[in-house]
Amino acid sequence: MWRDVNSIKYIWHYLVFNKEISSSRTDRDIEKLIAEKIALIKEIESATEFPPRESSVCNWCSYQSICPLWKHLFVIESLPEKEVLQEKGIQLVDRLERLQSERRGIETQIEETKEALFEYSDMEGMDRIFGSAKMAKIKREIKLSFPDSNDEKRIELEKVIKESGKWNEVSSLNLIKLAKKIEEGV
Ligand code: SF4
């Protein structure tokens, strides 16, 4: 292809930022790229397993009907309308969702009951409350709690620590982020 062309320059036009970025390849770069692509083609041709990897291209993929990630939708679509809710997969997922929702409800009730028990024990000055079969021990302790990294108050906390000059005493190196930066060649 284009045998009379001796060198190629790539130019990316970033119209939004009104910027041009150009780059070129030496013959060695191109040979390396060709070797890499040929190796990749061989790897693909010799593959016997094709694990699914969900991505934005799934929306246009013509293998969805046999893909483990999507084929259940095709099974459902092939059923007569009155049989859809009887399908085993749908029933199992619906049951799981129902049970998880019940569990969330029960967990909320447990927390509310503990809170009420604590208030009662506080008001009556009792550290053991007896039920008809079981007894609840009330323990009081002060626990420090800090906003986690997703909490917007976390930024405020970090600012306060930095301003107090204590940042180096309480923070430590994040090895996962360090490894990522090294992998990215930063
Ligand atoms: S739908 Fe296609 S692209 Fe998406 S995981 Fe399945 S096979 Fe891959």
Short mmCIF file of C-alpha atoms and ligand atoms in Angstrom, two decimals:
data_model
loop_
_atom_site.label_atom_id
_atom_site.label_comp_id
_atom_site.label_asym_id
_atom_site.label_seq_id
_atom_site.Cartn_x
_atom_site.Cartn_y
_atom_site.Cartn_z
CA MET A 1 0.00 0.00 0.00
CA TRP A 2 1.37 3.45 -0.99
CA ARG A 3 4.80 2.10 -1.92
CA ASP A 4 5.96 5.54 -3.05
CA VAL A 5 5.44 6.97 0.47
CA ASN A 6 8.64 7.13 2.50
CA SER A 7 7.46 8.52 5.77
CA ILE A 8 4.13 9.03 7.50
CA LYS A 9 3.32 11.65 10.09
CA TYR A 10 0.27 11.22 12.33
CA ILE A 11 -1.59 14.37 13.30
CA TRP A 12 -4.40 14.44 15.84
CA HIS A 13 -6.62 17.52 15.67
CA TYR A 14 -8.22 18.32 19.03
CA LEU A 15 -10.77 20.80 17.74
CA VAL A 16 -12.33 21.54 21.14
CA PHE A 17 -8.95 22.60 22.54
CA ASN A 18 -7.67 24.04 19.23
CA LYS A 19 -4.60 21.87 19.49
CA GLU A 20 -2.63 19.66 17.13
CA ILE A 21 -0.50 16.81 18.33
CA SER A 22 1.73 15.03 15.86
CA SER A 23 3.84 11.94 16.03
CA SER A 24 5.84 9.88 13.55
CA ARG A 25 7.16 6.31 13.39
CA THR A 26 10.55 5.03 12.33
CA ASP A 27 10.86 1.92 10.15
CA ARG A 28 11.89 0.05 13.28
CA ASP A 29 8.75 1.18 15.12
CA ILE A 30 6.61 -0.01 12.23
CA GLU A 31 8.36 -3.38 12.04
CA LYS A 32 7.86 -3.78 15.79
CA LEU A 33 4.18 -2.90 15.43
CA ILE A 34 3.71 -5.39 12.59
CA ALA A 35 5.43 -8.13 14.64
CA GLU A 36 3.19 -7.37 17.62
CA LYS A 37 0.04 -7.46 15.50
CA ILE A 38 1.05 -10.73 13.82
CA ALA A 39 1.70 -12.26 17.26
CA LEU A 40 -1.72 -11.06 18.37
CA ILE A 41 -3.40 -12.55 15.28
CA LYS A 42 -1.69 -15.90 15.97
CA GLU A 43 -2.79 -15.77 19.59
CA ILE A 44 -6.39 -15.11 18.55
CA GLU A 45 -6.33 -17.86 15.89
CA SER A 46 -5.00 -20.43 18.34
CA ALA A 47 -7.44 -19.51 21.13
CA THR A 48 -9.89 -22.20 22.18
CA GLU A 49 -11.59 -20.31 25.00
CA PHE A 50 -13.34 -16.98 24.64
CA PRO A 51 -14.32 -15.65 28.07
CA PRO A 52 -16.83 -12.78 27.79
CA ARG A 53 -15.68 -9.27 28.63
CA GLU A 54 -18.46 -6.75 29.03
CA SER A 55 -17.81 -3.42 27.36
CA SER A 56 -19.59 -0.73 25.35
CA VAL A 57 -19.25 -2.82 22.18
CA CYS A 58 -21.66 -5.42 23.63
CA ASN A 59 -24.48 -3.19 22.35
CA TRP A 60 -23.43 -3.87 18.75
CA CYS A 61 -22.21 -7.42 19.18
CA SER A 62 -23.91 -10.03 17.00
CA TYR A 63 -22.90 -12.89 19.33
CA GLN A 64 -25.11 -11.78 22.20
CA SER A 65 -27.48 -14.71 21.70
CA ILE A 66 -24.68 -17.20 22.53
CA CYS A 67 -22.70 -14.96 24.93
CA PRO A 68 -22.91 -16.12 28.58
CA LEU A 69 -23.54 -12.52 29.64
CA TRP A 70 -26.62 -11.96 27.50
CA LYS A 71 -28.06 -15.24 26.27
CA HIS A 72 -30.58 -15.46 29.11
CA LEU A 73 -32.31 -12.40 27.64
CA PHE A 74 -32.74 -14.31 24.39
CA VAL A 75 -34.12 -17.33 26.26
CA ILE A 76 -36.69 -15.02 27.90
CA GLU A 77 -37.56 -13.34 24.61
CA SER A 78 -38.24 -16.71 22.96
CA LEU A 79 -40.86 -17.67 25.56
CA PRO A 80 -44.61 -17.08 25.18
CA GLU A 81 -45.62 -14.11 27.35
CA LYS A 82 -47.56 -16.22 29.88
CA GLU A 83 -44.55 -18.47 30.50
CA VAL A 84 -42.01 -15.70 31.10
CA LEU A 85 -42.56 -15.37 34.86
CA GLN A 86 -42.38 -19.17 35.25
CA GLU A 87 -38.87 -19.32 33.77
CA LYS A 88 -36.46 -20.78 36.33
CA GLY A 89 -33.76 -18.07 36.07
CA ILE A 90 -36.28 -15.25 36.46
CA GLN A 91 -37.86 -17.00 39.44
CA LEU A 92 -34.49 -17.51 41.16
CA VAL A 93 -33.35 -13.90 40.66
CA ASP A 94 -36.72 -12.56 41.84
CA ARG A 95 -36.56 -14.80 44.91
CA LEU A 96 -33.01 -13.70 45.70
CA GLU A 97 -33.99 -10.04 45.39
CA ARG A 98 -37.01 -10.59 47.64
CA LEU A 99 -34.92 -12.36 50.31
CA GLN A 100 -32.17 -9.72 50.18
CA SER A 101 -34.74 -7.00 50.54
CA GLU A 102 -36.29 -8.81 53.54
CA ARG A 103 -32.80 -9.17 55.04
CA ARG A 104 -32.17 -5.42 54.62
CA GLY A 105 -35.51 -4.76 56.35
CA ILE A 106 -34.62 -7.11 59.22
CA GLU A 107 -31.15 -5.56 59.60
CA THR A 108 -32.74 -2.12 59.87
CA GLN A 109 -35.14 -3.42 62.52
CA ILE A 110 -32.25 -5.00 64.46
CA GLU A 111 -30.35 -1.70 64.48
CA GLU A 112 -33.47 0.22 65.59
CA THR A 113 -34.12 -2.31 68.38
CA LYS A 114 -30.50 -2.08 69.59
CA GLU A 115 -30.79 1.70 69.63
CA ALA A 116 -34.05 1.53 71.64
CA LEU A 117 -32.51 -1.00 74.04
CA PHE A 118 -29.52 1.26 74.55
CA GLU A 119 -31.72 4.27 75.27
CA TYR A 120 -33.78 2.22 77.74
CA SER A 121 -30.66 0.98 79.54
CA ASP A 122 -29.29 4.51 79.66
CA MET A 123 -32.51 5.93 81.06
CA GLU A 124 -32.90 3.22 83.72
CA GLY A 125 -29.18 2.93 84.57
CA MET A 126 -29.08 -0.82 83.74
CA ASP A 127 -26.28 -2.63 81.89
CA ARG A 128 -28.09 -5.96 81.57
CA ILE A 129 -31.60 -6.25 80.22
CA PHE A 130 -33.36 -9.60 80.59
CA GLY A 131 -35.76 -11.00 78.02
CA SER A 132 -37.89 -14.12 78.65
CA ALA A 133 -35.21 -16.43 77.21
CA LYS A 134 -32.14 -14.31 76.56
CA MET A 135 -30.28 -11.44 78.15
CA ALA A 136 -28.71 -8.40 76.44
CA LYS A 137 -25.50 -6.94 77.81
CA ILE A 138 -25.05 -3.23 77.23
CA LYS A 139 -21.49 -2.04 76.65
CA ARG A 140 -20.57 1.63 76.45
CA GLU A 141 -17.42 2.69 74.67
CA ILE A 142 -16.23 5.74 72.79
CA LYS A 143 -15.18 4.99 69.23
CA LEU A 144 -13.50 7.39 66.85
CA SER A 145 -15.03 7.46 63.41
CA PHE A 146 -13.71 9.27 60.33
CA PRO A 147 -15.29 10.04 56.95
CA ASP A 148 -14.24 7.45 54.35
CA SER A 149 -12.65 8.37 51.03
CA ASN A 150 -16.04 8.77 49.27
CA ASP A 151 -17.38 11.16 51.90
CA GLU A 152 -17.12 14.86 51.00
CA LYS A 153 -16.15 15.63 54.60
CA ARG A 154 -12.95 13.68 53.96
CA ILE A 155 -11.47 16.64 52.02
CA GLU A 156 -12.20 18.91 54.97
CA LEU A 157 -10.57 16.45 57.38
CA GLU A 158 -7.42 16.20 55.23
CA LYS A 159 -7.25 19.99 54.99
CA VAL A 160 -7.43 20.37 58.77
CA ILE A 161 -4.69 17.78 59.30
CA LYS A 162 -2.43 19.39 56.70
CA GLU A 163 -2.95 22.85 58.19
CA SER A 164 -2.09 21.53 61.64
CA GLY A 165 1.27 20.33 60.25
CA LYS A 166 0.54 16.72 61.29
CA TRP A 167 0.02 15.25 57.83
CA ASN A 168 3.40 13.51 57.63
CA GLU A 169 2.85 11.95 61.05
CA VAL A 170 -0.50 10.37 60.22
CA SER A 171 -0.39 9.59 56.49
CA SER A 172 1.50 6.81 54.74
CA LEU A 173 2.58 5.81 51.25
CA ASN A 174 -0.14 4.15 49.15
CA LEU A 175 1.66 1.18 47.55
CA ILE A 176 -1.23 0.26 45.24
CA LYS A 177 -1.28 3.78 43.74
CA LEU A 178 2.53 3.77 43.53
CA ALA A 179 2.53 0.46 41.61
CA LYS A 180 -0.14 1.84 39.23
CA LYS A 181 1.90 4.96 38.51
CA ILE A 182 5.01 2.85 37.81
CA GLU A 183 3.00 0.61 35.47
CA GLU A 184 1.73 3.71 33.66
CA GLY A 185 5.33 4.86 33.25
CA VAL A 186 4.78 8.04 35.26
S1 SF4 B 1 -21.78 -9.51 23.95
FE1 SF4 B 1 -20.14 -9.78 22.51
S2 SF4 B 1 -18.67 -8.19 23.07
FE2 SF4 B 1 -20.05 -8.41 24.79
S3 SF4 B 1 -19.03 -9.91 26.13
FE3 SF4 B 1 -20.42 -11.03 24.82
S4 SF4 B 1 -19.20 -11.71 23.11
FE4 SF4 B 1 -18.06 -10.06 24.13
#
